[in-house]
Tab-separated table of C-alpha atoms in Angstrom:
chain	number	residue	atom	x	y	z
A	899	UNK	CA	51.429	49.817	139.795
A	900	UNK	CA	52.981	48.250	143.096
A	901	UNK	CA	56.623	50.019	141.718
A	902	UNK	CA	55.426	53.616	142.380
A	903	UNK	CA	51.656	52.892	143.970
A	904	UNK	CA	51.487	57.331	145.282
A	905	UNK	CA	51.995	57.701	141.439
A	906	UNK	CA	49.179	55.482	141.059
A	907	UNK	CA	46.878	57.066	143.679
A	908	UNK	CA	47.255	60.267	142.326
A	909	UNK	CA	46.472	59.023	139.019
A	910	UNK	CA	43.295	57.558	140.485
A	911	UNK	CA	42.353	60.718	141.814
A	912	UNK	CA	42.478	63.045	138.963
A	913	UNK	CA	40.040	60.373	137.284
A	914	UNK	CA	37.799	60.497	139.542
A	915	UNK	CA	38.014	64.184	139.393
A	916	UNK	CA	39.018	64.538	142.881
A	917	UNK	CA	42.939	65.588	142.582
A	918	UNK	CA	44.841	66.223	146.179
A	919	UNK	CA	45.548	69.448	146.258
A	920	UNK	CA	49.266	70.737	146.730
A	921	UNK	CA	48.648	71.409	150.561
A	922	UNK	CA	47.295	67.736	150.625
A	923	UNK	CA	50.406	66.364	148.509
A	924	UNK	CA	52.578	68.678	150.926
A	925	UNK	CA	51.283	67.059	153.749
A	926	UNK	CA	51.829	63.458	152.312
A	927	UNK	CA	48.121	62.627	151.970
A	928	UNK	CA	48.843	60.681	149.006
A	929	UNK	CA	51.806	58.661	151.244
A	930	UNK	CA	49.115	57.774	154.141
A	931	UNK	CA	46.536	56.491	151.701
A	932	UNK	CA	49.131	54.245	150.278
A	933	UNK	CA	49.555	53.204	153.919
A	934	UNK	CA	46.074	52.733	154.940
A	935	UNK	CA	45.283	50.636	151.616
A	936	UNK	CA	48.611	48.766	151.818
A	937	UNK	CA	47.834	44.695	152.129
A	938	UNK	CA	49.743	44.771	155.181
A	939	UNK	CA	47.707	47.315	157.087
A	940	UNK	CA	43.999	45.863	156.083
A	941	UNK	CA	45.223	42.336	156.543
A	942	UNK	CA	46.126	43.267	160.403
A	943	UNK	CA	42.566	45.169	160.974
A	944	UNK	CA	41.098	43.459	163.958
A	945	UNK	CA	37.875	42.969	161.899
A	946	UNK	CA	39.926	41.547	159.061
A	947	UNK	CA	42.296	39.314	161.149
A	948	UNK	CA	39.933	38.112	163.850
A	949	UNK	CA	35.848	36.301	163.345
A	950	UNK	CA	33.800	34.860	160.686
A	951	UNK	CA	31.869	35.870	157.799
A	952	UNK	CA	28.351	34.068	157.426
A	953	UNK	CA	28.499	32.910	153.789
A	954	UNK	CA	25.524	31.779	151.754
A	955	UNK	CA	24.726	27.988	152.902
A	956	UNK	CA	25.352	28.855	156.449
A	957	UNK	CA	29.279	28.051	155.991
A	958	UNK	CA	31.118	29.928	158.264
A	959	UNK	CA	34.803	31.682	156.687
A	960	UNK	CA	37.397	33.099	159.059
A	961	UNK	CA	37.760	36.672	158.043
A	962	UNK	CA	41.382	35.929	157.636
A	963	UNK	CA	40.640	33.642	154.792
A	964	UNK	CA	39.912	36.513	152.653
A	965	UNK	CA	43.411	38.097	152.627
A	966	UNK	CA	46.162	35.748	150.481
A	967	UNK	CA	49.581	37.231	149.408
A	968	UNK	CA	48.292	37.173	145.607
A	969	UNK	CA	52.013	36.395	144.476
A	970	UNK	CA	52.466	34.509	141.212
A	971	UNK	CA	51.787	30.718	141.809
A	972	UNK	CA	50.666	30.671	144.949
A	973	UNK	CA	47.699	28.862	143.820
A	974	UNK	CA	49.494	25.307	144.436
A	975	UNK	CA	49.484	25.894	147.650
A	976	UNK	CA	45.631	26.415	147.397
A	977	UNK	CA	44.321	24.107	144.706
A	978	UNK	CA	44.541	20.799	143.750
A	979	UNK	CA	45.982	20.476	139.858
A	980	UNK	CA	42.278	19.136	139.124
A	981	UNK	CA	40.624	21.859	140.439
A	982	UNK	CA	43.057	24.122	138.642
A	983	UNK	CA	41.768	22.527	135.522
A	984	UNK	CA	38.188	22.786	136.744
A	985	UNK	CA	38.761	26.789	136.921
A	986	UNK	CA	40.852	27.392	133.813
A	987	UNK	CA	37.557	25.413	132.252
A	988	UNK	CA	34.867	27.616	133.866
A	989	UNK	CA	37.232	30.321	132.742
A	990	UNK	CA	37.401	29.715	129.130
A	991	UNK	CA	33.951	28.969	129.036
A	992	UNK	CA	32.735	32.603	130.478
A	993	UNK	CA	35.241	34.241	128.220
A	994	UNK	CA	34.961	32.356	124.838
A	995	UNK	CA	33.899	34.981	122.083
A	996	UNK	CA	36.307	37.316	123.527
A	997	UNK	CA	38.984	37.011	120.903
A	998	UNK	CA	41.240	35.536	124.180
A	999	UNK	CA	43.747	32.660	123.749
A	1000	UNK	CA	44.677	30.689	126.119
């Protein structure tokens, strides 16, 4: 998806049976929602980048702390190997009867 993400947004569109139309896809529509949706862009919105989020417990979150750069492995630099294990646990837990291996 992130090789040829317009292709992708297109896609999206016709399934939800709202297609651009070729004046739309003439005037790069497709292109600009790319753009507005791109990681980069939401991650620099002032209400992304700046304040906290009230979370249930009355622990306060910087808004920031919602936006990671979701690349493969990252989570070392976020979790501790036991609470890696912990997860992959809870995981296989919720999933079991699936027909997943792990």
């Amino acid at each position: 998806m992130t090789a040829d993400r317009t292709k992708h947004v297109k896609m999206l569109a016709e399934f939800l049976r709202v297609p651009f139309s070729e004046d739309e896809e003439n005037a790069g529509v497709p292109e600009e929602v790319v753009k507005l949706c791109s990681f980069e862009n939401r991650k620099g919105l002032p209400v992304n980048s700046i304040g906290k989020a009230d979370r249930i417990g009355g622990l306060l979150m910087k808004n920031s702390s919602f936006f990671r750069s979701g690349k493969v492995g990252d989570w070392r630099n976020h979790l501790t190997e036991e609470m890696a294990n912990k997860l992959d646990c809870i995981v296989q837990e919720k999933l079991k009867g699936l027909g997943l291996a792990f």
